[in-house]
């Protein structure tokens, strides 16, 4: 094995993975610099989610290497990878993955509570991010009483409250309206830059990708130099746009 460059917080080489015999990744390599916001773009089914799952340790690639801060993630056992995800990574999915029995602030504080952080400290950190995302007054509410956009803001607060080194965001605005999408992304990217958090953002939306520091394209499980993405208002009749990456 060859150690990754010192300035890459995430580094992957020749990742291969398949789903029930169908190729998901076909030799993807990339590096993500410390504090960088990287957008992984491509149409649905291009391999973006599989790539994020491999980079974050949720999946072990069938072939290839994944490193985090010069530590090989691909050779870790399940328990160490789970600890890494809990302590160093944040995850934002397209659909909010909240615990229905917990309140808003408890969901946002969950990673901290699982680390053994005190109830008082965890609640303070979670509440601060809920306030920044304009849902502080909903701290005692249960997820089922909230709107989709409000639940997704809880997911973002949860990722940020844990002070991760890296946040993986898999189509985090896919289910949101334009105004809601803009506010959520502005908060996420501003917070990441001010706190030095690396973000790997999967999206099929050109407007979302434009907020990143750098963009890479995916198609059929491989990196490509040009990819066509729908504009933010594509569903309203606008044509798709093409990104060179």
XYZ file of C-alpha atoms in Angstrom:
245
model
C 0.000 0.000 0.000
C 1.108 3.542 -0.754
C 0.191 6.183 1.845
C -1.908 9.110 0.548
C -0.690 12.712 0.206
C -0.407 14.560 3.518
C -2.865 17.294 2.512
C -5.672 14.871 1.616
C -8.051 14.130 4.489
C -9.829 11.506 2.341
C -7.977 9.557 -0.329
C -9.222 6.654 -2.400
C -7.603 4.585 -5.116
C -9.099 2.199 -7.682
C -12.387 1.577 -5.890
C -14.486 -1.275 -7.267
C -17.847 -2.332 -5.904
C -20.886 -4.116 -7.278
C -24.509 -4.583 -6.225
C -25.892 -8.083 -6.810
C -23.563 -8.498 -9.749
C -24.255 -5.059 -11.231
C -21.266 -2.688 -11.232
C -21.536 0.224 -8.784
C -17.976 1.552 -8.948
C -15.441 0.728 -11.626
C -12.005 1.918 -10.541
C -12.700 5.337 -9.007
C -9.779 7.272 -7.505
C -9.893 10.671 -5.820
C -8.463 12.833 -3.080
C -10.307 15.346 -0.905
C -8.288 18.127 0.664
C -8.674 19.183 4.271
C -11.450 21.772 4.584
C -12.557 21.378 0.973
C -16.167 21.203 -0.213
C -16.170 18.618 -3.012
C -19.252 17.979 -5.142
C -19.641 14.545 -6.722
C -22.034 15.012 -9.624
C -23.834 12.748 -12.018
C -27.290 11.457 -12.888
C -29.182 9.058 -10.668
C -27.568 5.627 -10.731
C -24.112 6.957 -11.619
C -22.455 5.578 -8.468
C -22.424 8.691 -6.281
C -24.087 7.084 -3.260
C -21.935 3.954 -3.491
C -18.840 6.141 -3.591
C -19.888 8.084 -0.487
C -20.699 4.826 1.319
C -17.211 3.506 0.545
C -15.450 6.755 1.499
C -17.333 6.930 4.814
C -16.717 3.311 5.778
C -20.343 2.214 5.440
C -19.250 -0.127 2.649
C -15.939 -1.917 2.221
C -14.934 -1.821 -1.459
C -14.392 -5.156 -3.154
C -11.129 -3.767 -4.505
C -9.190 -0.586 -3.805
C -8.173 1.566 -0.861
C -9.798 4.281 1.255
C -7.718 6.370 3.662
C -8.760 8.940 6.254
C -5.932 11.126 7.589
C -3.406 8.497 6.430
C -5.266 5.695 8.245
C -6.527 2.822 6.026
C -10.288 2.622 6.423
C -10.614 -0.350 4.048
C -8.667 -2.627 6.427
C -10.653 -1.690 9.550
C -13.063 -4.117 11.134
C -16.764 -3.264 11.544
C -16.388 -1.949 15.103
C -13.553 0.442 14.246
C -15.387 1.720 11.171
C -18.503 2.319 13.256
C -16.449 4.244 15.812
C -14.856 6.289 13.030
C -18.260 7.216 11.597
C -19.578 8.145 15.041
C -16.576 10.196 16.166
C -15.186 11.789 12.997
C -17.829 11.728 10.269
C -21.257 13.286 9.808
C -23.881 11.981 7.393
C -26.807 13.772 5.753
C -29.084 11.630 3.590
C -31.692 12.693 1.062
C -34.425 11.536 3.444
C -34.052 12.604 7.089
C -32.949 9.590 9.136
C -34.397 10.551 12.501
C -35.443 8.492 15.525
C -39.218 8.995 15.829
C -39.273 8.477 19.612
C -36.748 11.277 20.195
C -37.382 15.009 20.248
C -35.817 17.426 17.791
C -32.932 18.356 20.083
C -32.340 14.727 21.098
C -32.075 13.713 17.444
C -29.612 16.540 16.798
C -27.573 15.601 19.886
C -27.619 11.836 19.284
C -24.038 11.398 17.971
C -22.689 13.339 20.957
C -24.763 11.328 23.430
C -23.541 8.094 21.843
C -19.958 9.278 22.369
C -20.639 9.669 26.073
C -20.801 13.474 26.062
C -22.785 14.795 29.006
C -26.481 15.475 28.536
C -26.002 19.192 29.267
C -23.119 19.699 26.812
C -24.816 17.673 24.064
C -28.077 19.576 24.425
C -26.284 22.940 24.336
C -24.395 22.057 21.129
C -27.509 20.684 19.444
C -29.662 23.642 20.451
C -27.128 26.143 19.116
C -27.235 24.553 15.653
C -31.003 24.237 15.717
C -31.160 27.987 16.398
C -28.818 28.713 13.483
C -31.076 26.656 11.243
C -34.155 28.582 12.453
C -35.807 25.607 14.144
C -34.806 26.319 17.738
C -38.461 26.751 18.837
C -39.138 23.183 17.653
C -36.567 21.615 19.983
C -39.143 19.650 21.978
C -41.196 18.480 18.983
C -41.193 14.915 17.636
C -40.213 14.378 13.971
C -43.674 13.230 12.860
C -45.132 16.647 13.760
C -42.710 18.538 11.514
C -42.509 19.394 7.827
C -40.031 17.623 5.544
C -37.795 20.708 5.325
C -37.751 21.046 9.114
C -36.791 17.393 9.539
C -33.951 17.812 7.058
C -32.654 20.799 8.997
C -32.478 18.527 12.047
C -30.281 16.177 10.001
C -27.945 19.061 9.172
C -27.887 20.233 12.796
C -27.050 16.695 13.915
C -24.145 16.482 11.476
C -22.744 19.874 12.501
C -23.309 19.577 16.263
C -20.974 16.596 16.462
C -18.032 18.728 15.167
C -16.969 16.126 12.582
C -13.854 16.214 10.465
C -15.854 15.254 7.365
C -19.540 15.519 6.464
C -20.870 13.259 3.737
C -24.071 14.661 2.219
C -25.936 12.403 -0.193
C -28.401 14.497 -2.213
C -29.294 16.474 0.938
C -31.696 18.834 -0.861
C -33.320 16.386 -3.277
C -36.721 16.491 -1.567
C -36.770 20.230 -0.805
C -38.232 23.216 -2.613
C -35.900 25.795 -4.086
C -36.098 28.364 -1.277
C -35.656 25.690 1.390
C -32.768 24.153 -0.535
C -30.959 27.471 -0.784
C -31.195 28.223 2.928
C -30.088 24.761 3.996
C -27.099 24.706 1.655
C -26.045 28.205 2.619
C -25.992 27.207 6.295
C -24.131 23.964 5.618
C -21.438 25.433 3.379
C -20.918 28.546 5.517
C -20.627 26.453 8.690
C -18.254 24.004 7.042
C -15.928 26.743 5.855
C -15.965 28.639 9.163
C -15.292 25.457 11.169
C -12.815 23.846 8.766
C -15.066 20.857 8.046
C -14.487 18.881 4.864
C -17.685 18.169 2.903
C -18.219 15.507 0.233
C -21.528 16.355 -1.435
C -23.297 14.061 -3.902
C -25.781 15.836 -6.154
C -27.420 15.655 -9.566
C -28.283 19.381 -9.357
C -25.959 21.817 -11.157
C -26.951 24.707 -8.882
C -26.004 22.711 -5.793
C -22.695 21.629 -7.343
C -21.831 25.271 -8.081
C -21.515 25.962 -4.334
C -18.580 23.562 -4.005
C -14.878 24.388 -4.199
C -14.318 21.600 -6.714
C -16.495 19.251 -8.762
C -15.919 15.735 -10.061
C -18.289 13.928 -12.403
C -19.560 10.341 -12.251
C -21.239 8.219 -14.914
C -21.855 4.468 -14.818
C -19.595 4.056 -11.799
C -16.607 5.868 -13.280
C -15.176 9.376 -13.146
C -15.825 11.472 -16.229
C -14.740 14.926 -17.343
C -18.150 16.148 -18.536
C -21.567 15.315 -17.146
C -25.022 16.677 -17.949
C -27.063 17.722 -14.931
C -30.541 19.185 -14.659
C -30.733 22.794 -13.581
C -32.453 23.549 -10.291
C -35.713 24.379 -12.043
C -35.540 21.593 -14.606
C -38.891 20.253 -13.469
C -40.389 23.600 -14.479
C -39.381 23.133 -18.086
C -35.790 24.338 -18.261
C -33.238 22.307 -20.158
C -30.385 20.403 -18.597
C -26.945 21.944 -18.359
C -23.519 20.413 -18.858
C -20.639 20.684 -16.407
C -17.002 20.183 -17.326
C -15.181 18.846 -14.284
